[in-house]
PDB file of C-alpha atoms in Angstrom:
ATOM      1  CA  MET N   1      30.210 127.747  74.962  1.00 35.00           C
ATOM      2  CA  ARG N   2      33.385 127.220  76.738  1.00 44.00           C
ATOM      3  CA  HIS N   3      35.797 124.787  74.682  1.00 49.00           C
ATOM      4  CA  ARG N   4      36.753 121.625  76.736  1.00 60.00           C
ATOM      5  CA  THR N   5      39.900 119.906  75.636  1.00 72.00           C
ATOM      6  CA  VAL N   6      41.162 116.024  76.751  1.00 73.00           C
ATOM      7  CA  ALA N   7      44.795 115.483  78.286  1.00 69.00           C
ATOM      8  CA  ARG N   8      44.766 118.658  80.196  1.00 71.00           C
ATOM      9  CA  SER N   9      47.107 117.298  82.892  1.00 80.00           C
ATOM     10  CA  TRP N  10      50.194 115.293  82.438  1.00 81.00           C
ATOM     11  CA  PRO N  11      48.648 112.069  84.024  1.00 84.00           C
ATOM     12  CA  ALA N  12      45.687 112.101  81.352  1.00 85.00           C
ATOM     13  CA  SER N  13      48.344 113.021  78.834  1.00 90.00           C
ATOM     14  CA  LEU N  14      50.525 110.306  79.974  1.00 92.00           C
ATOM     15  CA  ALA N  15      47.702 107.719  79.673  1.00 91.00           C
ATOM     16  CA  TRP N  16      46.714 109.032  75.731  1.00 93.00           C
ATOM     17  CA  LEU N  17      50.509 108.101  75.110  1.00 94.00           C
ATOM     18  CA  LEU N  18      50.172 104.810  76.492  1.00 93.00           C
ATOM     19  CA  LEU N  19      46.909 103.791  75.107  1.00 93.00           C
ATOM     20  CA  ALA N  20      48.017 104.889  71.720  1.00 93.00           C
ATOM     21  CA  ALA N  21      51.246 103.452  72.220  1.00 93.00           C
ATOM     22  CA  VAL N  22      49.659  99.688  72.684  1.00 92.00           C
ATOM     23  CA  VAL N  23      47.495 100.010  70.054  1.00 92.00           C
ATOM     24  CA  LEU N  24      50.207 100.857  67.483  1.00 93.00           C
ATOM     25  CA  VAL N  25      52.295  97.890  69.003  1.00 91.00           C
ATOM     26  CA  ALA N  26      49.213  95.851  68.290  1.00 91.00           C
ATOM     27  CA  LEU N  27      48.734  97.144  64.553  1.00 91.00           C
ATOM     28  CA  LEU N  28      52.268  97.702  63.273  1.00 91.00           C
ATOM     29  CA  GLY N  29      54.550  95.830  65.716  1.00 89.00           C
ATOM     30  CA  PRO N  30      53.943  92.488  63.971  1.00 88.00           C
ATOM     31  CA  LEU N  31      55.392  94.236  60.674  1.00 88.00           C
ATOM     32  CA  LEU N  32      57.956  95.600  62.400  1.00 88.00           C
ATOM     33  CA  VAL N  33      59.644  92.408  64.510  1.00 88.00           C
ATOM     34  CA  GLN N  34      60.225  89.971  62.020  1.00 82.00           C
ATOM     35  CA  ALA N  35      60.939  87.137  64.575  1.00 88.00           C
ATOM     36  CA  ASP N  36      58.407  84.195  64.534  1.00 90.00           C
ATOM     37  CA  PRO N  37      56.687  84.172  67.994  1.00 92.00           C
ATOM     38  CA  LEU N  38      55.781  80.361  67.394  1.00 91.00           C
ATOM     39  CA  ARG N  39      59.420  79.582  66.306  1.00 91.00           C
ATOM     40  CA  GLN N  40      60.990  76.909  68.840  1.00 89.00           C
ATOM     41  CA  THR N  41      64.593  76.711  69.268  1.00 85.00           C
ATOM     42  CA  SER N  42      67.165  74.579  71.556  1.00 85.00           C
ATOM     43  CA  ALA N  43      68.336  77.971  73.390  1.00 84.00           C
ATOM     44  CA  ALA N  44      65.982  78.041  75.940  1.00 87.00           C
ATOM     45  CA  LEU N  45      65.524  80.899  78.528  1.00 89.00           C
ATOM     46  CA  LEU N  46      68.516  82.793  77.041  1.00 87.00           C
ATOM     47  CA  THR N  47      69.145  86.093  79.229  1.00 88.00           C
ATOM     48  CA  PRO N  48      67.712  89.649  77.544  1.00 91.00           C
ATOM     49  CA  GLY N  49      70.565  90.829  75.255  1.00 87.00           C
ATOM     50  CA  SER N  50      71.181  87.815  73.911  1.00 86.00           C
ATOM     51  CA  ALA N  51      72.341  87.556  70.106  1.00 84.00           C
ATOM     52  CA  GLY N  52      69.178  87.702  68.017  1.00 84.00           C
ATOM     53  CA  HIS N  53      66.758  87.829  71.302  1.00 88.00           C
ATOM     54  CA  PRO N  54      66.750  91.628  72.811  1.00 92.00           C
ATOM     55  CA  LEU N  55      64.411  90.078  75.323  1.00 93.00           C
ATOM     56  CA  GLY N  56      65.783  86.702  75.433  1.00 91.00           C
ATOM     57  CA  THR N  57      63.670  83.611  75.127  1.00 92.00           C
ATOM     58  CA  ASP N  58      61.031  81.552  77.111  1.00 92.00           C
ATOM     59  CA  ASP N  59      61.412  78.313  78.273  1.00 89.00           C
ATOM     60  CA  LEU N  60      60.538  76.738  74.798  1.00 90.00           C
ATOM     61  CA  GLY N  61      63.355  79.109  73.149  1.00 91.00           C
ATOM     62  CA  ARG N  62      60.901  81.007  71.479  1.00 92.00           C
ATOM     63  CA  ASP N  63      61.667  85.116  71.220  1.00 93.00           C
ATOM     64  CA  GLU N  64      60.185  86.895  73.786  1.00 93.00           C
ATOM     65  CA  LEU N  65      60.001  90.293  72.236  1.00 94.00           C
ATOM     66  CA  ALA N  66      58.081  88.551  69.441  1.00 94.00           C
ATOM     67  CA  ARG N  67      55.529  86.991  71.583  1.00 94.00           C
ATOM     68  CA  LEU N  68      55.162  90.193  73.683  1.00 94.00           C
ATOM     69  CA  VAL N  69      54.602  92.160  70.467  1.00 94.00           C
ATOM     70  CA  HIS N  70      52.356  89.763  68.718  1.00 93.00           C
ATOM     71  CA  GLY N  71      50.365  88.599  71.801  1.00 92.00           C
ATOM     72  CA  ALA N  72      49.056  92.741  71.987  1.00 92.00           C
ATOM     73  CA  ARG N  73      47.059  91.957  69.088  1.00 91.00           C
ATOM     74  CA  PRO N  74      44.477  89.154  70.787  1.00 90.00           C
ATOM     75  CA  LEU N  75      44.105  91.125  73.853  1.00 90.00           C
ATOM     76  CA  LEU N  76      43.363  94.380  71.971  1.00 93.00           C
ATOM     77  CA  LEU N  77      40.857  92.227  69.754  1.00 93.00           C
ATOM     78  CA  VAL N  78      38.808  90.635  72.515  1.00 93.00           C
ATOM     79  CA  SER N  79      38.756  93.668  74.614  1.00 94.00           C
ATOM     80  CA  PHE N  80      37.540  96.160  72.164  1.00 95.00           C
ATOM     81  CA  ALA N  81      34.988  93.771  70.364  1.00 96.00           C
ATOM     82  CA  ALA N  82      33.791  92.729  73.459  1.00 95.00           C
ATOM     83  CA  THR N  83      33.406  96.587  74.918  1.00 96.00           C
ATOM     84  CA  ALA N  84      31.676  97.405  71.049  1.00 96.00           C
ATOM     85  CA  LEU N  85      28.930  94.381  72.258  1.00 96.00           C
ATOM     86  CA  ALA N  86      28.400  95.693  75.533  1.00 96.00           C
ATOM     87  CA  ALA N  87      28.231  99.082  74.324  1.00 96.00           C
ATOM     88  CA  GLY N  88      25.684  98.115  71.455  1.00 96.00           C
ATOM     89  CA  VAL N  89      23.009  96.403  73.622  1.00 96.00           C
ATOM     90  CA  GLY N  90      23.528  98.376  76.702  1.00 96.00           C
ATOM     91  CA  THR N  91      22.914 101.321  74.927  1.00 95.00           C
ATOM     92  CA  LEU N  92      20.085  99.906  72.869  1.00 95.00           C
ATOM     93  CA  VAL N  93      18.096  98.469  76.113  1.00 95.00           C
ATOM     94  CA  GLY N  94      18.962 101.679  78.332  1.00 95.00           C
ATOM     95  CA  LEU N  95      17.535 104.077  75.306  1.00 95.00           C
ATOM     96  CA  VAL N  96      14.212 101.726  74.842  1.00 95.00           C
ATOM     97  CA  ALA N  97      13.830 101.304  78.828  1.00 94.00           C
ATOM     98  CA  GLY N  98      14.335 105.190  79.446  1.00 93.00           C
ATOM     99  CA  TYR N  99      12.333 106.352  76.351  1.00 92.00           C
ATOM    100  CA  ALA N 100       9.536 103.742  76.891  1.00 90.00           C
ATOM    101  CA  GLY N 101       8.860 103.944  80.561  1.00 87.00           C
ATOM    102  CA  GLY N 102       6.160 102.100  82.107  1.00 89.00           C
ATOM    103  CA  MET N 103       5.705  98.166  81.671  1.00 93.00           C
ATOM    104  CA  VAL N 104       8.403  98.115  79.147  1.00 92.00           C
ATOM    105  CA  GLU N 105      11.034  99.779  81.399  1.00 92.00           C
ATOM    106  CA  GLN N 106      10.237  97.643  84.278  1.00 93.00           C
ATOM    107  CA  MET N 107      10.692  94.636  82.457  1.00 94.00           C
ATOM    108  CA  LEU N 108      13.822  95.578  81.037  1.00 94.00           C
ATOM    109  CA  MET N 109      15.395  96.904  83.876  1.00 93.00           C
ATOM    110  CA  ARG N 110      14.352  93.866  86.365  1.00 92.00           C
ATOM    111  CA  LEU N 111      16.554  91.530  83.592  1.00 92.00           C
ATOM    112  CA  VAL N 112      19.231  94.145  83.909  1.00 93.00           C
ATOM    113  CA  ASP N 113      19.059  94.114  87.743  1.00 91.00           C
ATOM    114  CA  LEU N 114      18.977  90.329  87.586  1.00 89.00           C
ATOM    115  CA  ALA N 115      21.947  90.405  85.601  1.00 88.00           C
ATOM    116  CA  LEU N 116      23.975  92.914  88.045  1.00 88.00           C
ATOM    117  CA  ALA N 117      23.148  90.645  90.826  1.00 86.00           C
ATOM    118  CA  PHE N 118      25.842  87.976  89.616  1.00 81.00           C
ATOM    119  CA  PRO N 119      29.421  89.092  90.043  1.00 82.00           C
ATOM    120  CA  SER N 120      30.594  89.927  86.522  1.00 82.00           C
ATOM    121  CA  ILE N 121      33.794  87.639  86.972  1.00 83.00           C
ATOM    122  CA  LEU N 122      31.386  84.699  87.925  1.00 84.00           C
ATOM    123  CA  LEU N 123      29.003  85.522  85.071  1.00 82.00           C
ATOM    124  CA  VAL N 124      31.922  85.711  82.316  1.00 85.00           C
ATOM    125  CA  ILE N 125      33.328  82.421  83.452  1.00 85.00           C
ATOM    126  CA  LEU N 126      30.177  80.828  83.354  1.00 84.00           C
ATOM    127  CA  LEU N 127      29.452  81.855  79.832  1.00 82.00           C
ATOM    128  CA  VAL N 128      32.830  81.162  78.431  1.00 82.00           C
ATOM    129  CA  ALA N 129      33.212  77.934  80.173  1.00 81.00           C
ATOM    130  CA  ALA N 130      29.384  76.965  78.679  1.00 83.00           C
ATOM    131  CA  ALA N 131      30.682  78.116  74.960  1.00 80.00           C
ATOM    132  CA  GLY N 132      33.669  76.455  75.146  1.00 79.00           C
ATOM    133  CA  PRO N 133      37.454  78.693  75.267  1.00 79.00           C
ATOM    134  CA  GLY N 134      38.303  80.621  72.363  1.00 81.00           C
ATOM    135  CA  THR N 135      38.204  84.369  70.921  1.00 86.00           C
ATOM    136  CA  VAL N 136      34.377  83.934  69.674  1.00 88.00           C
ATOM    137  CA  SER N 137      33.327  82.722  73.181  1.00 88.00           C
ATOM    138  CA  LEU N 138      35.458  85.390  75.187  1.00 90.00           C
ATOM    139  CA  ILE N 139      33.658  88.270  73.202  1.00 92.00           C
ATOM    140  CA  LEU N 140      30.431  87.181  73.829  1.00 91.00           C
ATOM    141  CA  GLY N 141      30.746  86.270  77.392  1.00 90.00           C
ATOM    142  CA  ILE N 142      32.588  89.779  78.402  1.00 93.00           C
ATOM    143  CA  GLY N 143      30.270  91.543  76.082  1.00 93.00           C
ATOM    144  CA  ILE N 144      27.203  90.187  77.721  1.00 92.00           C
ATOM    145  CA  SER N 145      28.402  90.519  81.249  1.00 92.00           C
ATOM    146  CA  LEU N 146      29.480  94.100  80.563  1.00 94.00           C
ATOM    147  CA  ALA N 147      26.300  95.330  78.903  1.00 95.00           C
ATOM    148  CA  PRO N 148      23.866  95.666  82.067  1.00 94.00           C
ATOM    149  CA  GLY N 149      26.126  98.047  84.037  1.00 93.00           C
ATOM    150  CA  LEU N 150      26.001 100.421  80.230  1.00 95.00           C
ATOM    151  CA  ALA N 151      21.996  99.501  80.157  1.00 96.00           C
ATOM    152  CA  ARG N 152      21.539 101.018  83.461  1.00 94.00           C
ATOM    153  CA  LEU N 153      23.672 104.371  82.705  1.00 94.00           C
ATOM    154  CA  ALA N 154      21.767 104.544  79.509  1.00 95.00           C
ATOM    155  CA  ARG N 155      18.410 104.207  80.901  1.00 95.00           C
ATOM    156  CA  THR N 156      19.292 107.102  83.656  1.00 94.00           C
ATOM    157  CA  LEU N 157      20.351 109.600  80.568  1.00 93.00           C
ATOM    158  CA  THR N 158      17.728 108.824  78.569  1.00 94.00           C
ATOM    159  CA  ALA N 159      14.828 109.512  81.048  1.00 93.00           C
ATOM    160  CA  ARG N 160      16.099 112.573  82.049  1.00 92.00           C
ATOM    161  CA  GLU N 161      16.512 113.491  78.438  1.00 91.00           C
ATOM    162  CA  ALA N 162      13.076 112.168  77.539  1.00 88.00           C
ATOM    163  CA  ALA N 163      11.571 114.563  80.106  1.00 88.00           C
ATOM    164  CA  LYS N 164      13.141 117.429  78.183  1.00 89.00           C
ATOM    165  CA  ASP N 165      10.967 120.168  76.273  1.00 89.00           C
ATOM    166  CA  TYR N 166      12.707 119.409  72.651  1.00 89.00           C
ATOM    167  CA  VAL N 167      11.773 115.824  73.074  1.00 89.00           C
ATOM    168  CA  VAL N 168       8.435 116.449  74.015  1.00 88.00           C
ATOM    169  CA  ALA N 169       8.195 118.857  71.014  1.00 90.00           C
ATOM    170  CA  CYS N 170       9.248 116.186  68.705  1.00 89.00           C
ATOM    171  CA  ARG N 171       6.789 113.750  69.952  1.00 86.00           C
ATOM    172  CA  LEU N 172       3.850 116.493  69.749  1.00 85.00           C
ATOM    173  CA  GLY N 173       5.123 116.928  66.334  1.00 87.00           C
ATOM    174  CA  GLY N 174       4.673 113.132  65.316  1.00 86.00           C
ATOM    175  CA  THR N 175       8.237 112.343  65.048  1.00 86.00           C
ATOM    176  CA  SER N 176       8.616 108.632  65.282  1.00 90.00           C
ATOM    177  CA  ALA N 177      10.579 107.229  68.573  1.00 90.00           C
ATOM    178  CA  PRO N 178      13.477 105.590  66.609  1.00 90.00           C
ATOM    179  CA  HIS N 179      14.409 109.077  65.065  1.00 91.00           C
ATOM    180  CA  ILE N 180      13.984 110.717  68.245  1.00 91.00           C
ATOM    181  CA  LEU N 181      16.338 108.531  70.167  1.00 91.00           C
ATOM    182  CA  LEU N 182      19.065 108.415  67.408  1.00 90.00           C
ATOM    183  CA  ARG N 183      18.876 111.672  66.200  1.00 89.00           C
ATOM    184  CA  GLU N 184      18.081 113.643  69.290  1.00 89.00           C
ATOM    185  CA  VAL N 185      18.396 111.706  72.407  1.00 92.00           C
ATOM    186  CA  LEU N 186      21.440 109.670  71.706  1.00 91.00           C
ATOM    187  CA  PRO N 187      23.661 112.714  70.607  1.00 89.00           C
ATOM    188  CA  ASN N 188      23.006 114.599  74.013  1.00 89.00           C
ATOM    189  CA  ILE N 189      24.191 111.158  75.939  1.00 91.00           C
ATOM    190  CA  GLY N 190      27.102 110.441  74.087  1.00 88.00           C
ATOM    191  CA  GLY N 191      29.304 112.037  75.967  1.00 87.00           C
ATOM    192  CA  PRO N 192      28.923 110.254  79.513  1.00 88.00           C
ATOM    193  CA  LEU N 193      28.354 107.322  77.615  1.00 92.00           C
ATOM    194  CA  LEU N 194      31.419 107.556  75.787  1.00 91.00           C
ATOM    195  CA  ALA N 195      33.402 108.046  78.824  1.00 90.00           C
ATOM    196  CA  GLN N 196      31.890 105.118  80.641  1.00 92.00           C
ATOM    197  CA  VAL N 197      32.357 102.865  77.632  1.00 94.00           C
ATOM    198  CA  VAL N 198      36.447 103.547  77.517  1.00 92.00           C
ATOM    199  CA  MET N 199      36.119 102.853  81.297  1.00 91.00           C
ATOM    200  CA  THR N 200      34.838  99.305  80.637  1.00 94.00           C
ATOM    201  CA  LEU N 201      37.055  98.602  77.872  1.00 94.00           C
ATOM    202  CA  SER N 202      39.755  98.489  80.956  1.00 92.00           C
ATOM    203  CA  VAL N 203      37.392  96.116  82.698  1.00 93.00           C
ATOM    204  CA  ALA N 204      37.234  93.879  79.542  1.00 94.00           C
ATOM    205  CA  ALA N 205      41.111  93.878  78.913  1.00 93.00           C
ATOM    206  CA  GLY N 206      41.428  92.628  82.684  1.00 91.00           C
ATOM    207  CA  PHE N 207      38.960  90.007  81.971  1.00 92.00           C
ATOM    208  CA  ALA N 208      40.392  88.721  78.841  1.00 91.00           C
ATOM    209  CA  ALA N 209      43.744  88.602  80.358  1.00 91.00           C
ATOM    210  CA  GLY N 210      42.615  86.886  83.454  1.00 90.00           C
ATOM    211  CA  LEU N 211      40.417  84.410  81.506  1.00 89.00           C
ATOM    212  CA  SER N 212      43.617  83.322  79.225  1.00 89.00           C
ATOM    213  CA  TYR N 213      45.518  83.074  82.255  1.00 89.00           C
ATOM    214  CA  LEU N 214      42.931  80.417  83.612  1.00 86.00           C
ATOM    215  CA  GLY N 215      42.972  78.801  80.190  1.00 84.00           C
ATOM    216  CA  LEU N 216      39.534  79.632  79.182  1.00 84.00           C
ATOM    217  CA  GLY N 217      40.532  82.587  76.858  1.00 82.00           C
ATOM    218  CA  ILE N 218      43.008  82.786  74.027  1.00 82.00           C
ATOM    219  CA  GLN N 219      44.432  79.090  73.480  1.00 82.00           C
ATOM    220  CA  PRO N 220      48.123  78.281  72.818  1.00 83.00           C
ATOM    221  CA  PRO N 221      50.156  78.365  70.834  1.00 84.00           C
ATOM    222  CA  GLN N 222      48.885  81.962  69.965  1.00 87.00           C
ATOM    223  CA  PRO N 223      50.828  84.417  72.144  1.00 90.00           C
ATOM    224  CA  ASP N 224      48.349  86.364  74.662  1.00 90.00           C
ATOM    225  CA  TRP N 225      49.767  88.505  77.537  1.00 92.00           C
ATOM    226  CA  GLY N 226      47.376  86.513  79.858  1.00 91.00           C
ATOM    227  CA  TYR N 227      48.611  83.224  78.846  1.00 90.00           C
ATOM    228  CA  MET N 228      52.160  84.183  78.926  1.00 93.00           C
ATOM    229  CA  VAL N 229      51.985  85.356  82.371  1.00 93.00           C
ATOM    230  CA  GLN N 230      50.450  81.701  83.213  1.00 91.00           C
ATOM    231  CA  ALA N 231      53.139  80.158  81.573  1.00 90.00           C
ATOM    232  CA  GLY N 232      55.964  81.916  82.824  1.00 92.00           C
ATOM    233  CA  GLN N 233      55.012  81.769  86.538  1.00 91.00           C
ATOM    234  CA  GLU N 234      56.989  78.628  86.932  1.00 90.00           C
ATOM    235  CA  PHE N 235      59.966  80.433  86.249  1.00 91.00           C
ATOM    236  CA  LEU N 236      59.328  83.786  88.334  1.00 90.00           C
ATOM    237  CA  PHE N 237      62.392  83.317  90.440  1.00 91.00           C
ATOM    238  CA  THR N 238      64.501  81.997  87.769  1.00 90.00           C
ATOM    239  CA  ALA N 239      63.333  84.028  84.587  1.00 91.00           C
ATOM    240  CA  PRO N 240      61.184  86.793  86.372  1.00 93.00           C
ATOM    241  CA  ARG N 241      60.578  88.905  83.009  1.00 94.00           C
ATOM    242  CA  LEU N 242      58.605  85.861  81.458  1.00 94.00           C
ATOM    243  CA  VAL N 243      55.980  87.165  84.015  1.00 94.00           C
ATOM    244  CA  VAL N 244      56.775  90.975  84.743  1.00 95.00           C
ATOM    245  CA  LEU N 245      56.768  92.078  81.303  1.00 94.00           C
ATOM    246  CA  PRO N 246      53.104  90.697  80.159  1.00 94.00           C
ATOM    247  CA  ALA N 247      51.832  91.458  83.378  1.00 94.00           C
ATOM    248  CA  THR N 248      53.179  95.161  83.339  1.00 95.00           C
ATOM    249  CA  LEU N 249      52.060  95.515  79.789  1.00 94.00           C
ATOM    250  CA  THR N 250      48.510  94.542  80.584  1.00 94.00           C
ATOM    251  CA  LEU N 251      48.387  96.881  83.794  1.00 94.00           C
ATOM    252  CA  LEU N 252      49.327  99.754  81.728  1.00 93.00           C
ATOM    253  CA  PHE N 253      46.806  99.188  79.188  1.00 94.00           C
ATOM    254  CA  VAL N 254      44.132  99.098  81.725  1.00 93.00           C
ATOM    255  CA  VAL N 255      45.322 101.964  84.245  1.00 93.00           C
ATOM    256  CA  ALA N 256      45.449 103.997  80.876  1.00 93.00           C
ATOM    257  CA  CYS N 257      42.191 102.920  79.703  1.00 92.00           C
ATOM    258  CA  ASN N 258      40.804 104.206  83.309  1.00 91.00           C
ATOM    259  CA  PHE N 259      42.414 107.719  82.964  1.00 91.00           C
ATOM    260  CA  VAL N 260      41.735 108.270  79.605  1.00 91.00           C
ATOM    261  CA  GLY N 261      37.846 107.660  80.603  1.00 88.00           C
ATOM    262  CA  ASP N 262      38.260 109.791  83.410  1.00 87.00           C
ATOM    263  CA  ASP N 263      39.583 112.631  81.226  1.00 87.00           C
ATOM    264  CA  LEU N 264      36.904 112.309  78.651  1.00 87.00           C
ATOM    265  CA  ARG N 265      34.298 112.163  81.487  1.00 83.00           C
ATOM    266  CA  ASP N 266      35.785 115.735  82.836  1.00 80.00           C
ATOM    267  CA  ALA N 267      35.854 117.370  79.246  1.00 81.00           C
ATOM    268  CA  LEU N 268      32.535 115.855  77.925  1.00 76.00           C
ATOM    269  CA  ASP N 269      30.569 116.786  81.250  1.00 64.00           C
ATOM    270  CA  PRO N 270      28.066 119.034  80.200  1.00 51.00           C
ATOM    271  CA  ARG N 271      27.895 120.863  83.384  1.00 52.00           C
ATOM    272  CA  GLY N 272      31.628 122.165  82.858  1.00 46.00           C
ATOM    273  CA  THR N 273      30.387 123.986  79.797  1.00 40.00           C
ATOM    274  CA  ALA N 274      28.713 127.418  80.285  1.00 34.00           C
TER     275      ALA N 274
END
């Protein structure tokens, strides 16, 4: 077996560093930046470098650096939670459909096809609008809308593995279906699934930021990168940093997830081992 590693190119290495940096900012940033992101002062729209405000203040006099740091956590929370929900539901449906075959597969995959017939962003907006804005509804809406794509991939991979000799031998030996799926099939399809899940994380982050921009996501006064872009667009020409900074951070996170997903796919591709 030839060992495969991640981050074998400089774009991949940079993507891993960016992804790790954003996660660290979300976890540790609020502990390092002591300024209150909700505290308003009379000094509105201070320029970067002002005393006590390295990145200035927004239109309500709130510290911009503190809002950027504290705004990372809600976005990552929604993105990771929604991706985990999508991965759990999609993998379960795909495993059952690909292993059972027959009528069970037809019924499950027709439901998946029906969900995929709707544009994902429209499905997310409908689900979130029906449940009302907020963190929980955002996680459920994004997770449910992204699950069908993972279900289709899991079904294809499971059907391929289910036809192999080791699975047939397990069936003939009387091994239960849950044991075969969890202990035999899932570990062998985990690589491609993991790579796709990381790419799905970037889509979830884009949806979360977009819905917050539309007012259907994280609600003010809690800082959130998507809402910060919406709130700052009025001052795009007088204080462009209010839009550029949160938008750039969101873009970097989304692009980093895509590059990391590509890197994982290449590293875990079984056709690349010998």
